Amino acid sequence: MQRILATLALPLALVLMLAAGCGKSDEKKAEQKTATPTAQDVKADVSKAAATTAAYTKDQLDKLRTDAAARLAAMDKELDALSARTATLTDQAKADAQQKLDALKAERADAGAKLDALKAADQDAAKDVKASFDAAMDKLTKDYDAAKKALQK
């Protein structure tokens, strides 16, 4: 008889322990579901979201400025190489190439001014200023490619 009780006691004890553990987590879940957010909770969540959005926007604007500066720096290297190539040409070809190079340098100065404006722009104006910078860089790149092609002839 004691053997039977001992055999039944172990599974019964396990069932009771599992039931006791389940009841507590169910109570916690019910407690969490019934808790309604307060105005203070909402205000804290909104403040956190606003701060996160501002930080993200600042990071994106910094990246945009860095990428634009790198793009202009790469073009400066290309212009320096073209200038060095111009120095090796004959007199007439050199004069023509120098004229094209001067026009490219003027376009580069315009793109540099637009980069400065982009660096100074706030978040609201940055989109428009970036579009202006991109247009200046696209024109400079196109004219550079044409000048480089003309010098290769």
Short mmCIF file of C-alpha atoms in Angstrom, two decimals:
data_model
loop_
_atom_site.label_atom_id
_atom_site.label_comp_id
_atom_site.label_asym_id
_atom_site.label_seq_id
_atom_site.Cartn_x
_atom_site.Cartn_y
_atom_site.Cartn_z
CA MET A 1 0.00 0.00 0.00
CA GLN A 2 2.83 2.37 0.82
CA ARG A 3 4.38 1.60 -2.53
CA ILE A 4 1.19 2.55 -4.34
CA LEU A 5 0.92 5.80 -2.36
CA ALA A 6 4.55 6.66 -3.07
CA THR A 7 4.04 5.94 -6.79
CA LEU A 8 0.97 8.17 -6.89
CA ALA A 9 2.44 10.92 -4.71
CA LEU A 10 5.26 11.81 -7.10
CA PRO A 11 3.07 12.48 -10.16
CA LEU A 12 0.55 14.30 -7.98
CA ALA A 13 3.28 16.56 -6.59
CA LEU A 14 4.51 17.36 -10.12
CA VAL A 15 0.99 18.23 -11.28
CA LEU A 16 0.48 20.53 -8.27
CA MET A 17 3.79 22.33 -8.90
CA LEU A 18 2.96 22.89 -12.56
CA ALA A 19 -0.50 24.17 -11.72
CA ALA A 20 0.89 26.58 -9.14
CA GLY A 21 3.45 27.97 -11.62
CA CYS A 22 0.90 28.44 -14.40
CA GLY A 23 -1.49 30.32 -12.21
CA LYS A 24 1.07 33.03 -11.36
CA SER A 25 2.00 33.77 -14.97
CA ASP A 26 -1.68 33.93 -15.93
CA GLU A 27 -2.26 36.44 -13.15
CA LYS A 28 0.65 38.58 -14.37
CA LYS A 29 -0.63 38.48 -17.95
CA ALA A 30 -4.10 39.50 -16.87
CA GLU A 31 -2.63 42.29 -14.75
CA GLN A 32 -0.57 43.58 -17.70
CA LYS A 33 -3.53 43.47 -20.08
CA THR A 34 -5.78 45.47 -17.80
CA ALA A 35 -3.22 48.21 -17.11
CA THR A 36 -4.17 51.14 -19.33
CA PRO A 37 -1.56 53.67 -20.42
CA THR A 38 -1.67 56.99 -18.67
CA ALA A 39 -1.21 60.41 -20.22
CA GLN A 40 2.27 60.44 -18.73
CA ASP A 41 3.09 57.12 -20.45
CA VAL A 42 1.92 58.50 -23.79
CA LYS A 43 3.87 61.72 -23.30
CA ALA A 44 7.04 59.76 -22.49
CA ASP A 45 6.57 57.54 -25.56
CA VAL A 46 5.99 60.55 -27.83
CA SER A 47 9.04 62.34 -26.41
CA LYS A 48 11.18 59.25 -26.97
CA ALA A 49 9.90 58.87 -30.54
CA ALA A 50 10.56 62.55 -31.28
CA ALA A 51 14.11 62.31 -29.92
CA THR A 52 14.77 59.15 -31.92
CA THR A 53 13.41 60.75 -35.10
CA ALA A 54 15.52 63.88 -34.59
CA ALA A 55 18.67 61.81 -34.05
CA TYR A 56 17.96 59.71 -37.14
CA THR A 57 17.32 62.79 -39.28
CA LYS A 58 20.53 64.42 -38.05
CA ASP A 59 22.51 61.27 -38.87
CA GLN A 60 21.01 61.15 -42.36
CA LEU A 61 21.79 64.82 -42.95
CA ASP A 62 25.37 64.33 -41.76
CA LYS A 63 25.75 61.35 -44.10
CA LEU A 64 24.33 63.36 -46.99
CA ARG A 65 26.83 66.17 -46.34
CA THR A 66 29.73 63.73 -46.05
CA ASP A 67 28.78 61.96 -49.28
CA ALA A 68 28.45 65.28 -51.13
CA ALA A 69 31.87 66.44 -49.90
CA ALA A 70 33.42 63.12 -50.98
CA ARG A 71 31.83 63.44 -54.40
CA LEU A 72 33.28 66.93 -54.86
CA ALA A 73 36.69 65.82 -53.59
CA ALA A 74 36.73 63.00 -56.15
CA MET A 75 35.92 65.51 -58.89
CA ASP A 76 38.78 67.73 -57.67
CA LYS A 77 41.19 64.83 -58.21
CA GLU A 78 39.80 64.31 -61.71
CA LEU A 79 40.20 68.00 -62.51
CA ASP A 80 43.78 67.97 -61.21
CA ALA A 81 44.58 65.00 -63.46
CA LEU A 82 42.99 66.78 -66.43
CA SER A 83 44.98 69.92 -65.65
CA ALA A 84 48.20 67.89 -65.58
CA ARG A 85 47.30 66.36 -68.93
CA THR A 86 46.62 69.81 -70.38
CA ALA A 87 50.15 70.92 -69.49
CA THR A 88 51.63 68.29 -71.82
CA LEU A 89 49.76 69.45 -74.95
CA THR A 90 51.02 71.55 -77.85
CA ASP A 91 50.37 75.29 -77.87
CA GLN A 92 47.06 75.39 -79.78
CA ALA A 93 45.65 72.27 -78.14
CA LYS A 94 46.84 73.57 -74.79
CA ALA A 95 44.98 76.86 -75.29
CA ASP A 96 41.75 75.05 -76.19
CA ALA A 97 42.12 72.64 -73.28
CA GLN A 98 42.89 75.47 -70.88
CA GLN A 99 39.72 77.26 -71.95
CA LYS A 100 37.68 74.11 -71.21
CA LEU A 101 39.52 73.62 -67.94
CA ASP A 102 38.75 77.20 -66.87
CA ALA A 103 35.04 76.60 -67.57
CA LEU A 104 35.18 73.38 -65.52
CA LYS A 105 36.86 75.23 -62.65
CA ALA A 106 34.07 77.80 -62.69
CA GLU A 107 31.50 75.00 -62.54
CA ARG A 108 33.48 73.39 -59.72
CA ALA A 109 33.39 76.68 -57.80
CA ASP A 110 29.60 76.78 -58.24
CA ALA A 111 29.30 73.20 -56.96
CA GLY A 112 31.57 74.10 -54.03
CA ALA A 113 29.31 77.02 -53.13
CA LYS A 114 26.30 74.72 -53.23
CA LEU A 115 28.13 72.25 -50.98
CA ASP A 116 28.78 75.06 -48.51
CA ALA A 117 25.08 75.92 -48.62
CA LEU A 118 24.26 72.26 -47.99
CA LYS A 119 26.58 72.18 -44.98
CA ALA A 120 24.85 75.27 -43.57
CA ALA A 121 21.29 74.20 -44.40
CA ASP A 122 18.90 73.07 -41.72
CA GLN A 123 16.85 69.88 -42.03
CA ASP A 124 13.97 71.60 -43.80
CA ALA A 125 16.08 73.29 -46.49
CA ALA A 126 18.56 70.44 -46.98
CA LYS A 127 16.41 68.57 -49.51
CA ASP A 128 16.17 71.55 -51.86
CA VAL A 129 19.83 72.50 -51.43
CA LYS A 130 20.89 68.89 -52.09
CA ALA A 131 18.88 68.88 -55.33
CA SER A 132 20.68 72.06 -56.38
CA PHE A 133 24.07 70.54 -55.50
CA ASP A 134 23.24 67.33 -57.37
CA ALA A 135 22.28 69.31 -60.49
CA ALA A 136 25.55 71.28 -60.34
CA MET A 137 27.57 68.07 -59.89
CA ASP A 138 25.73 66.34 -62.74
CA LYS A 139 26.50 69.25 -65.06
CA LEU A 140 30.13 69.36 -63.92
CA THR A 141 30.51 65.61 -64.44
CA LYS A 142 28.95 65.78 -67.89
CA ASP A 143 31.16 68.69 -68.97
CA TYR A 144 34.23 67.03 -67.46
CA ASP A 145 33.56 63.84 -69.43
CA ALA A 146 33.18 65.87 -72.63
CA ALA A 147 36.43 67.77 -71.99
CA LYS A 148 38.29 64.58 -71.16
CA LYS A 149 37.03 62.94 -74.34
CA ALA A 150 38.08 65.99 -76.40
CA LEU A 151 41.58 65.85 -74.94
CA GLN A 152 41.98 62.18 -75.83
CA LYS A 153 41.66 62.94 -79.55
#
